[in-house]
XYZ file of C-alpha atoms in Angstrom:
669
model
C -3.278 -6.386 9.796
C -4.411 -5.002 6.144
C -7.913 -2.953 7.193
C -9.098 -2.277 4.425
C -9.001 -4.976 1.999
C -10.879 -7.347 3.113
C -14.561 -7.498 2.009
C -16.569 -4.812 4.462
C -19.971 -5.622 6.274
C -22.753 -6.681 4.200
C -23.758 -3.532 2.408
C -27.934 -2.334 2.395
C -29.278 -2.307 -1.216
C -32.578 -0.220 -1.308
C -34.482 -0.436 -4.761
C -32.331 -1.305 -7.204
C -34.183 -4.719 -8.068
C -34.459 -3.674 -11.858
C -30.465 -3.913 -11.620
C -29.913 -6.554 -9.375
C -31.788 -8.571 -12.108
C -29.798 -7.443 -14.634
C -26.646 -8.620 -12.932
C -28.087 -12.038 -12.612
C -29.398 -12.860 -15.565
C -25.716 -11.720 -16.730
C -24.493 -14.399 -14.828
C -26.740 -16.905 -15.509
C -25.893 -16.599 -19.296
C -22.589 -17.243 -18.761
C -22.819 -19.732 -17.288
C -24.480 -21.244 -19.393
C -22.212 -20.093 -22.233
C -19.354 -21.152 -19.965
C -18.313 -18.015 -19.856
C -16.894 -16.050 -17.063
C -18.634 -12.864 -15.590
C -17.717 -9.909 -16.648
C -19.581 -6.978 -15.030
C -18.551 -3.314 -14.697
C -20.616 -0.800 -12.880
C -20.856 2.369 -13.505
C -22.050 6.126 -12.395
C -21.468 9.116 -10.634
C -20.356 9.614 -6.949
C -23.067 8.619 -4.719
C -25.190 6.664 -6.835
C -24.505 3.144 -5.414
C -21.536 1.203 -7.285
C -19.678 0.314 -4.243
C -22.504 -0.904 -2.940
C -24.007 -2.710 -6.050
C -20.739 -5.056 -5.955
C -21.043 -5.484 -2.866
C -24.003 -6.939 -2.783
C -23.684 -9.030 -5.704
C -20.740 -9.941 -5.009
C -22.527 -11.337 -1.195
C -24.843 -13.261 -3.331
C -22.276 -14.486 -6.073
C -19.765 -15.351 -3.847
C -20.854 -18.694 -2.283
C -20.574 -19.880 -5.649
C -16.637 -19.196 -5.861
C -13.508 -20.747 -4.155
C -13.154 -17.305 -2.606
C -13.870 -13.736 -2.939
C -10.557 -11.166 -3.513
C -11.469 -7.622 -3.147
C -9.822 -4.031 -3.776
C -11.094 -0.878 -2.880
C -9.465 2.386 -3.645
C -8.729 4.262 -0.590
C -9.546 7.763 -1.607
C -7.583 10.965 -0.537
C -7.614 14.850 -1.497
C -4.573 14.067 -3.884
C -5.355 10.429 -4.452
C -2.695 8.070 -6.579
C -3.726 5.944 -9.375
C -3.141 2.765 -8.129
C -1.584 0.622 -11.231
C -2.582 -2.793 -12.404
C 0.907 -3.788 -10.001
C -0.450 -2.039 -6.981
C -4.178 -4.034 -6.959
C -1.973 -7.387 -8.074
C -0.026 -7.073 -4.480
C -2.864 -6.277 -2.653
C -4.983 -9.594 -4.649
C -2.046 -11.201 -4.244
C -1.912 -11.616 -0.602
C -5.557 -12.208 -0.078
C -4.719 -14.817 -2.456
C -1.965 -16.519 0.136
C 1.385 -14.415 -1.173
C 3.040 -13.310 1.769
C 3.781 -9.660 1.844
C 7.848 -10.865 1.399
C 7.574 -13.190 -1.050
C 5.760 -10.716 -3.528
C 7.181 -10.388 -6.873
C 8.995 -7.211 -8.189
C 6.196 -5.284 -9.756
C 6.906 -6.054 -12.909
C 6.059 -9.893 -12.619
C 2.802 -9.369 -10.394
C 0.448 -9.365 -12.927
C 1.674 -12.202 -14.503
C 1.790 -14.476 -10.950
C -2.459 -13.264 -10.189
C -3.198 -14.334 -13.687
C -2.263 -17.761 -13.372
C -3.152 -17.985 -9.388
C -6.794 -16.704 -10.561
C -6.523 -19.628 -13.273
C -5.688 -21.812 -10.097
C -7.796 -20.602 -7.286
C -11.102 -19.392 -9.734
C -12.536 -17.107 -7.325
C -14.379 -13.665 -7.873
C -12.465 -10.279 -7.861
C -14.095 -7.667 -7.235
C -12.252 -4.450 -7.960
C -14.000 -0.797 -6.460
C -13.360 2.045 -7.417
C -11.647 1.721 -10.800
C -10.591 4.928 -12.728
C -9.008 2.841 -15.948
C -9.152 0.047 -18.168
C -5.021 0.302 -17.896
C -6.167 -1.059 -14.120
C -8.056 -3.974 -14.407
C -6.800 -5.770 -18.489
C -3.186 -6.897 -17.166
C -5.087 -8.661 -14.236
C -7.319 -11.550 -16.376
C -5.844 -13.772 -18.192
C -7.820 -17.556 -17.866
C -10.898 -16.099 -16.076
C -13.440 -19.102 -17.767
C -14.359 -20.007 -14.376
C -13.960 -16.604 -12.545
C -15.717 -13.446 -12.206
C -14.747 -9.952 -12.134
C -17.219 -7.111 -11.113
C -15.770 -3.453 -11.811
C -17.105 -0.480 -10.211
C -16.116 2.909 -11.672
C -17.260 6.559 -12.411
C -15.941 6.605 -16.114
C -17.216 3.983 -18.763
C -14.586 2.311 -19.910
C -14.994 1.116 -23.552
C -11.699 -0.731 -22.977
C -13.998 -2.644 -20.453
C -16.403 -3.556 -22.903
C -14.103 -4.263 -25.717
C -12.662 -6.912 -23.429
C -16.517 -8.411 -22.871
C -17.169 -6.741 -19.896
C -21.031 -5.848 -19.875
C -21.758 -2.544 -18.708
C -24.570 -2.168 -15.606
C -24.676 1.944 -15.379
C -26.339 3.233 -11.946
C -28.799 6.430 -12.500
C -30.705 8.453 -9.820
C -33.482 6.838 -8.179
C -36.521 7.334 -9.521
C -39.583 9.041 -7.600
C -41.066 5.738 -6.135
C -37.723 4.614 -5.188
C -36.542 7.019 -3.680
C -39.608 7.417 -1.913
C -39.331 3.540 -0.441
C -35.862 4.212 0.075
C -36.165 7.461 2.000
C -38.988 5.817 4.260
C -36.394 2.792 4.715
C -34.024 4.873 6.625
C -36.777 7.254 8.369
C -38.688 4.584 9.450
C -42.388 5.044 10.936
C -41.714 8.254 11.842
C -43.228 10.005 8.422
C -45.611 8.006 7.638
C -47.950 10.833 7.679
C -45.471 12.862 4.869
C -47.067 13.261 1.708
C -45.732 11.493 -1.084
C -45.374 14.642 -2.755
C -43.097 15.948 -0.229
C -41.207 12.940 -0.307
C -41.165 13.668 -4.356
C -39.431 16.748 -4.329
C -37.034 15.861 -2.044
C -36.211 12.984 -4.468
C -36.193 15.427 -7.139
C -33.845 18.011 -5.324
C -31.076 15.096 -4.643
C -32.048 13.920 -8.580
C -32.407 10.287 -6.474
C -28.407 9.995 -5.456
C -28.983 7.368 -3.109
C -26.259 7.995 -0.715
C -27.704 12.047 0.026
C -31.213 10.215 -0.001
C -30.205 7.927 3.150
C -28.544 11.481 5.055
C -32.114 12.829 4.058
C -34.330 10.166 5.272
C -32.177 9.849 8.535
C -32.539 13.523 9.525
C -36.465 13.878 8.602
C -36.529 10.884 11.148
C -34.876 12.949 13.766
C -37.959 15.480 13.511
C -36.406 18.602 14.279
C -38.263 20.299 11.959
C -41.648 19.398 9.886
C -41.165 17.775 6.788
C -42.463 20.461 4.691
C -39.806 22.768 6.118
C -36.691 20.455 5.573
C -37.641 19.954 1.938
C -38.790 23.448 1.732
C -35.478 25.180 2.989
C -33.509 22.272 1.093
C -35.109 23.922 -2.358
C -34.305 27.185 -1.401
C -30.862 26.410 -0.872
C -28.202 28.080 -3.348
C -24.749 27.154 -1.690
C -23.254 24.790 -3.563
C -19.992 22.611 -2.364
C -16.843 21.778 -4.681
C -18.403 18.061 -4.337
C -21.698 19.089 -6.422
C -20.487 19.286 -9.896
C -19.016 14.835 -9.158
C -22.714 14.261 -8.114
C -24.220 16.379 -11.299
C -26.490 14.265 -12.835
C -28.685 14.897 -16.170
C -27.243 18.030 -15.866
C -29.428 18.593 -12.521
C -27.009 19.992 -9.893
C -27.394 17.849 -6.077
C -27.672 20.432 -3.393
C -25.942 18.969 -0.760
C -27.968 21.535 1.899
C -28.998 18.284 3.724
C -25.621 17.387 5.205
C -26.165 21.201 6.679
C -29.174 19.668 8.347
C -27.318 16.761 9.748
C -24.475 18.958 10.942
C -26.823 21.031 12.607
C -28.365 18.667 14.685
C -24.808 17.744 16.266
C -23.945 19.235 19.460
C -20.925 21.526 19.795
C -18.618 18.634 20.354
C -20.141 16.265 17.641
C -19.653 19.113 14.953
C -16.160 19.542 15.757
C -15.204 16.462 15.392
C -17.339 16.356 12.142
C -14.950 18.947 10.672
C -11.502 18.774 12.298
C -11.651 14.477 11.085
C -11.687 15.605 7.591
C -8.674 16.721 7.720
C -7.389 13.063 7.622
C -6.293 12.373 4.494
C -7.817 9.123 3.299
C -12.192 8.529 4.306
C -11.120 4.903 5.510
C -9.611 5.343 8.805
C -9.331 4.339 12.288
C -10.485 4.719 15.979
C -6.906 5.141 17.204
C -6.504 7.794 14.622
C -9.444 9.626 14.726
C -9.025 10.324 18.511
C -5.675 11.706 17.462
C -7.105 13.772 15.419
C -9.997 14.938 18.042
C -7.514 15.069 21.161
C -9.551 12.563 22.577
C -9.701 9.334 24.499
C -10.985 6.485 22.670
C -13.819 6.254 24.415
C -14.930 9.739 23.431
C -14.151 9.504 20.464
C -16.252 6.666 19.940
C -18.964 8.681 21.284
C -19.385 11.511 19.326
C -18.480 9.202 16.170
C -21.165 6.892 16.707
C -23.502 10.305 16.736
C -22.118 10.961 13.428
C -23.236 7.667 12.136
C -26.271 8.057 13.309
C -27.042 10.719 11.138
C -25.037 9.055 8.098
C -22.176 11.197 8.131
C -20.046 9.318 9.019
C -19.902 4.946 8.354
C -18.780 2.264 10.548
C -17.417 -1.088 9.393
C -16.560 -3.562 11.155
C -14.227 -3.360 14.365
C -13.423 0.341 14.890
C -13.014 1.063 11.194
C -14.278 4.398 10.050
C -15.377 5.839 6.414
C -15.761 9.001 5.729
C -17.777 8.977 2.512
C -16.913 11.133 0.189
C -20.354 13.748 -0.029
C -19.786 14.085 4.012
C -16.187 14.510 3.692
C -15.991 17.155 1.192
C -18.512 19.491 3.276
C -17.207 18.695 6.093
C -13.503 19.568 4.874
C -15.751 22.997 3.498
C -16.509 23.745 7.232
C -13.554 22.724 8.706
C -11.989 25.847 6.147
C -14.246 28.228 6.912
C -15.183 27.619 10.650
C -11.682 26.963 12.282
C -8.594 29.004 12.725
C -5.479 28.623 10.462
C -4.486 27.919 14.488
C -6.964 24.762 14.883
C -6.787 23.656 11.177
C -2.263 23.832 11.658
C -2.582 21.936 15.158
C -5.007 18.579 14.287
C -3.355 18.692 10.617
C 0.600 18.377 13.265
C -1.375 15.609 15.125
C -1.965 13.305 12.553
C 1.043 13.814 10.701
C 3.353 13.342 13.985
C 1.114 10.168 14.729
C 1.288 8.871 11.327
C 5.426 9.941 11.691
C 6.188 8.044 15.083
C 4.163 4.821 14.106
C 5.196 4.393 10.630
C 8.883 4.936 12.997
C 7.976 2.084 15.062
C 7.105 -0.267 12.698
C 10.175 0.023 10.217
C 12.609 -0.297 13.192
C 10.413 -3.925 14.021
C 11.595 -4.219 10.409
C 15.046 -3.026 10.214
C 17.450 -1.963 11.673
C 19.515 0.502 9.210
C 21.176 3.255 10.507
C 19.665 6.611 10.314
C 22.508 9.334 9.955
C 19.600 12.274 8.753
C 19.114 14.786 11.442
C 15.910 15.229 11.027
C 14.908 11.862 11.550
C 17.835 10.585 13.992
C 16.503 12.026 16.815
C 12.824 10.151 16.308
C 14.006 7.151 15.396
C 16.092 6.781 18.593
C 13.446 8.073 21.411
C 10.605 5.892 19.757
C 10.358 2.339 19.802
C 9.643 -0.721 18.096
C 6.349 -1.321 17.625
C 6.549 -5.475 17.704
C 9.468 -7.526 18.930
C 10.136 -11.199 19.243
C 10.674 -14.308 17.079
C 7.573 -12.502 14.831
C 8.709 -8.774 15.105
C 9.438 -8.806 10.804
C 5.749 -9.923 10.117
C 3.603 -8.369 12.067
C 5.248 -4.819 11.519
C 5.076 -6.039 7.521
C 1.233 -6.743 8.235
C 0.618 -3.412 9.180
C 2.849 -1.798 6.681
C 1.042 -3.266 4.688
C -2.417 -2.383 5.816
C -1.639 1.637 6.616
C 0.076 2.271 3.781
C -2.287 3.915 1.168
C -2.214 6.327 4.803
C 1.098 6.776 5.091
C 1.394 7.757 1.616
C -1.260 10.044 2.264
C 0.144 11.708 4.880
C 3.677 11.594 3.683
C 2.488 13.669 0.353
C -0.385 15.734 2.465
C 2.889 17.011 4.846
C 5.235 17.680 2.168
C 2.482 19.679 1.195
C 1.085 21.401 4.018
C 5.146 22.648 4.498
C 5.638 19.897 6.851
C 9.178 18.842 5.424
C 10.528 17.531 8.670
C 8.011 14.994 9.257
C 7.398 14.238 5.304
C 10.940 14.003 5.543
C 11.208 11.662 8.621
C 7.723 9.771 6.729
C 9.931 9.343 3.746
C 13.007 7.238 5.394
C 10.987 5.342 7.975
C 8.785 4.206 4.668
C 12.027 3.048 2.730
C 12.818 0.419 4.664
C 8.778 -1.583 3.408
C 8.830 0.031 0.274
C 12.402 -1.545 -0.619
C 11.582 -5.197 0.002
C 8.505 -5.478 -1.325
C 9.239 -3.118 -4.513
C 6.470 0.025 -3.834
C 9.069 1.931 -5.197
C 6.679 4.142 -7.236
C 4.723 5.453 -4.539
C 7.860 6.932 -2.972
C 9.813 8.374 -5.741
C 7.973 11.429 -6.005
C 8.010 12.217 -2.163
C 11.641 11.754 -2.458
C 12.040 13.655 -5.526
C 9.912 16.432 -3.900
C 11.970 16.955 -0.499
C 15.163 16.906 -2.460
C 13.969 20.151 -3.957
C 12.845 21.948 -1.224
C 16.256 20.291 0.641
C 18.499 21.774 -1.982
C 16.738 25.816 -1.987
C 15.148 25.192 -5.055
C 11.144 24.593 -3.742
C 10.185 26.587 -1.594
C 10.452 26.759 1.872
C 13.634 25.470 1.659
C 15.319 27.402 4.267
C 17.149 26.199 7.545
C 16.910 22.629 5.596
C 19.892 21.744 3.589
C 21.571 19.891 6.249
C 24.139 17.966 3.957
C 23.289 14.429 5.647
C 19.636 14.997 5.182
C 20.151 15.342 2.275
C 22.535 12.650 1.735
C 20.477 10.234 2.935
C 17.468 11.619 0.665
C 19.867 10.878 -2.498
C 21.193 7.449 -1.204
C 17.590 6.377 -0.180
C 16.510 7.226 -3.589
C 19.164 5.548 -5.616
C 18.092 2.479 -3.641
C 14.826 2.630 -5.180
C 15.989 3.135 -8.276
C 18.345 0.052 -7.955
C 15.546 -1.782 -6.554
C 13.694 -1.733 -10.294
C 16.485 -2.143 -12.005
C 17.426 1.584 -12.810
C 20.725 1.026 -12.457
C 22.012 4.849 -13.914
C 19.388 7.024 -12.400
C 20.517 5.240 -9.123
C 24.213 5.845 -10.276
C 23.519 9.334 -11.051
C 22.148 10.289 -7.516
C 24.980 8.671 -5.920
C 27.673 10.876 -7.537
C 25.088 13.505 -6.382
C 25.196 12.428 -2.984
C 29.455 12.513 -2.920
C 28.905 15.776 -4.040
C 27.769 17.115 -0.625
C 31.136 15.930 1.319
C 29.798 14.242 3.674
C 31.884 11.907 4.778
C 29.858 9.525 7.539
C 27.750 8.495 4.176
C 31.022 7.693 2.406
C 31.322 4.087 2.954
C 27.747 3.550 2.350
C 27.290 5.345 -0.698
C 30.265 3.937 -2.266
C 28.587 0.374 -1.304
C 25.885 1.299 -3.491
C 27.853 3.000 -6.117
C 29.400 -0.715 -6.375
C 26.069 -2.848 -6.566
C 25.120 -0.477 -9.315
C 28.255 -1.006 -11.224
C 27.353 -4.609 -11.022
C 24.049 -4.447 -12.050
C 25.216 -2.722 -14.986
C 28.752 -5.461 -15.618
C 30.771 -3.789 -14.410
C 32.162 -5.950 -12.103
C 36.022 -5.045 -12.566
C 34.773 -1.349 -11.712
C 32.724 -2.519 -8.893
C 35.332 -4.517 -7.421
C 37.139 -1.444 -6.999
C 34.665 1.272 -6.002
C 34.152 -1.590 -2.689
C 37.580 -1.937 -2.000
C 37.268 2.474 -1.522
C 34.301 1.754 0.530
C 36.201 -0.512 3.266
C 38.677 2.274 3.402
C 35.903 4.653 3.934
C 34.345 2.357 6.927
C 37.004 4.217 9.594
C 35.332 7.455 8.700
C 31.881 6.120 10.972
C 31.007 6.971 14.232
C 29.487 4.162 15.283
C 31.713 0.862 16.329
C 28.296 -1.355 16.017
C 27.486 0.547 12.194
C 30.903 0.310 11.099
C 31.003 -3.610 12.382
C 27.762 -4.261 9.741
C 29.640 -2.339 6.728
C 32.961 -4.194 6.727
C 30.635 -7.580 6.918
C 28.029 -6.222 4.060
C 31.542 -5.400 2.182
C 32.951 -9.206 2.877
C 30.379 -10.694 1.509
C 29.775 -8.251 -1.169
C 33.545 -8.510 -2.262
C 33.534 -12.722 -2.454
C 30.557 -12.578 -4.993
C 31.648 -9.767 -7.069
C 35.102 -11.928 -7.497
C 33.235 -15.644 -7.601
C 31.128 -13.464 -10.595
C 34.161 -12.312 -11.901
C 36.257 -14.983 -11.897
C 39.449 -14.104 -10.615
C 38.751 -15.784 -8.200
C 39.723 -18.946 -9.378
C 42.563 -17.158 -11.230
C 44.021 -15.489 -8.084
C 44.109 -18.549 -6.395
C 42.299 -17.057 -3.345
C 40.725 -19.575 -2.390
C 41.059 -19.079 1.296
C 41.043 -15.549 1.642
C 37.021 -15.638 -0.320
C 35.947 -18.455 2.003
C 37.619 -16.196 5.167
C 35.445 -13.668 3.942
C 32.061 -15.716 3.838
C 32.984 -17.499 6.807
C 33.267 -14.424 8.825
C 30.710 -12.532 7.528
C 28.280 -15.119 8.159
C 29.044 -15.935 11.567
C 28.229 -12.009 12.091
C 24.975 -12.451 10.092
C 23.926 -14.831 11.690
C 24.683 -14.163 15.290
C 21.878 -10.427 14.203
C 18.955 -13.119 13.722
C 16.087 -12.873 11.644
C 17.254 -9.351 10.680
C 19.982 -10.279 8.493
C 19.322 -14.412 7.974
C 18.696 -13.756 4.166
C 22.804 -12.234 4.363
C 23.293 -15.460 6.616
C 21.995 -17.206 3.560
C 23.487 -15.435 0.459
C 26.911 -16.214 2.224
C 26.156 -19.679 2.891
C 25.105 -19.983 -0.666
C 28.315 -18.323 -2.261
C 30.456 -20.322 0.428
C 28.585 -23.889 -1.525
C 29.803 -22.619 -4.772
C 33.194 -22.389 -3.603
C 32.770 -26.460 -2.092
C 31.420 -27.706 -5.524
C 34.907 -26.770 -7.073
C 36.988 -26.993 -4.525
C 35.883 -29.685 -1.638
C 33.296 -32.484 -1.841
C 29.990 -31.792 -3.830
C 28.043 -33.660 -1.005
C 29.185 -30.552 0.874
C 28.426 -27.909 -2.119
C 24.505 -29.457 -1.966
C 24.290 -29.242 1.997
C 25.243 -25.543 2.292
C 22.991 -24.643 -0.580
C 19.819 -26.496 0.591
C 20.463 -24.788 3.631
C 20.172 -21.487 2.605
C 17.388 -22.761 0.180
C 15.540 -23.285 2.999
C 16.520 -19.074 4.117
C 15.419 -18.248 0.291
C 12.361 -20.124 0.433
C 11.033 -19.053 4.057
C 11.770 -14.858 2.810
C 9.978 -15.276 0.115
C 13.254 -14.974 -2.153
C 12.034 -16.692 -4.952
C 15.040 -15.234 -7.966
C 18.131 -16.230 -4.885
C 16.253 -19.666 -4.437
C 15.859 -20.548 -8.104
C 19.783 -20.337 -8.297
C 20.677 -21.944 -6.012
C 17.746 -24.755 -7.203
C 19.694 -24.494 -10.897
C 22.718 -25.199 -9.136
C 21.454 -28.702 -7.056
C 19.657 -29.570 -10.234
C 23.316 -29.435 -12.516
C 24.848 -31.026 -9.801
C 21.696 -34.419 -9.620
C 22.029 -34.676 -13.492
C 25.553 -34.461 -12.997
C 25.911 -37.505 -11.042
C 23.203 -39.264 -12.402
C 20.107 -38.886 -9.853
C 17.333 -38.441 -12.004
C 14.742 -38.663 -9.367
C 16.523 -35.964 -7.437
C 16.825 -33.896 -10.972
C 13.037 -34.408 -11.858
C 12.459 -33.059 -7.926
C 14.215 -30.179 -8.517
C 13.575 -29.215 -11.918
C 9.959 -29.176 -10.831
C 11.309 -27.126 -8.095
C 12.501 -24.513 -9.842
C 10.035 -24.425 -12.471
C 7.608 -23.391 -9.221
C 10.020 -20.713 -8.274
C 10.181 -19.159 -11.411
C 6.505 -19.146 -11.878
C 6.472 -16.820 -8.190
C 8.578 -14.467 -9.777
C 8.687 -14.123 -13.873
């Protein structure tokens, strides 16, 4: 359910005949040379870059096996998505399930291999830096890449990209666009009036579309409309971004369209600008307006008719940048502080509850933080049943940009409880998909607030909440191999004296030590964690903690060699059998842990029993790892099966395992 990933419906592209022909010639020339089409479309905001690349995508798409699309979701404080984030979006479109995504550092190389294999048309809309593009591209001889962005990127030109710079429409093209939008309603309007209108807006298509629709409304004469615009002196902050050749573009056309709205429609236009991204769905719009879905749909249809909003397929809404900036200025000026606070809190609360519901479908980890625990108890899981995890992950992926922007907006707006709950709810998906860096700054800022070093810290220093933030942040660092940073945070968490968190903190500390190669020290810490489990109040939490520690302890003893030296075969095997039975009883949520135990039992069987039993256990564990996209773990199991097949002279089996191992490594390296 990735609402904003699919290529939007066919766009309207008027009066870009010369530019489209230039792009077509570039494609045909590249084809004759046996080279890929690499095209970068640049220009100011509102100039039509996205429409251009989407039009080309629809025209050229049938010549390729598929089209994959990345479009930046705007916000007031947008995160500059790195190449690894863009690669994640594109990999999913190429058929890689979310839970099979490789680590961030490996995504670009996997994507390059798949682009070479599938030969797609790649559309990257809203690019700010060549560093977002170049790492994605390897052998693209049979592919094509269309990029749009405001800035001319010299590095792309050096890499072979042709640059197509869009400028404002000239008088003739601008008049044609206005007439296309207004229809027969302005058939009698003098061309000179329309030329002046094109001049006022610097030929920017986004605003000319709105002007044409406004003229068709016939609220005032065309002469009065143009004269009012020419004398309008108020410039929005967005104006500077729309300046073309130092000619400011007046946003008074937005005022004209806004003035034709009813009171209720105008309120909707203003309040929707509080949503922290430019793309959202009807459900969230209804929450922001505190109206029913049916009423919200009617209100937004009217705004869309005035070109103030855009509707994509289904109930997806896009708030164009120019109109959203205009709406936000009106929202700040016309709506009271109470109204602004109310809508921001409604949006934040909806995001909190939806993210919590998805988190509970994805994971049932205990939530000790006082500020979040009650919400996690109150909200039901979004999905249940055998496909709950997959469905929750799909919605998380689709709404990820919204959730991250909402967490940041809540933090910046002083909604610290909402920001904290959102961070905690987003953690499981971030950890499992390695989308770590998008949450790290938010966690750090929350820790500043909750330890009194940031603003608004009064009453927000609960030990359990601070402990969870530190432990979660340590987990994010551990997730990407930053074990030293993880250990430092866990040491800070220990200083809080939060007894209920002792076992979990020590468990993560042991994992960090293991990652640093200090297995003996890790085993000592695991023993301390075992003793601390008794401090937990919740019996179910105690039981799962014991089983996790059994599994970690067995794995570390096997890897350190103390297992064979001490002769403790029976006790290590018992740990794994008990833990595996527990994890298996919990179904999908702990299937990977169950498989980890089975694979470790295979290691023991290879040393103490028959190789046939070992291969059976490894194969059973392997099936689960492949199903859950755990390719690093699967590669380890393939290595064991390969080694055993070679030892026993089974050449065909060895070759089959060798090829599977190679494919596995390609997925995570």
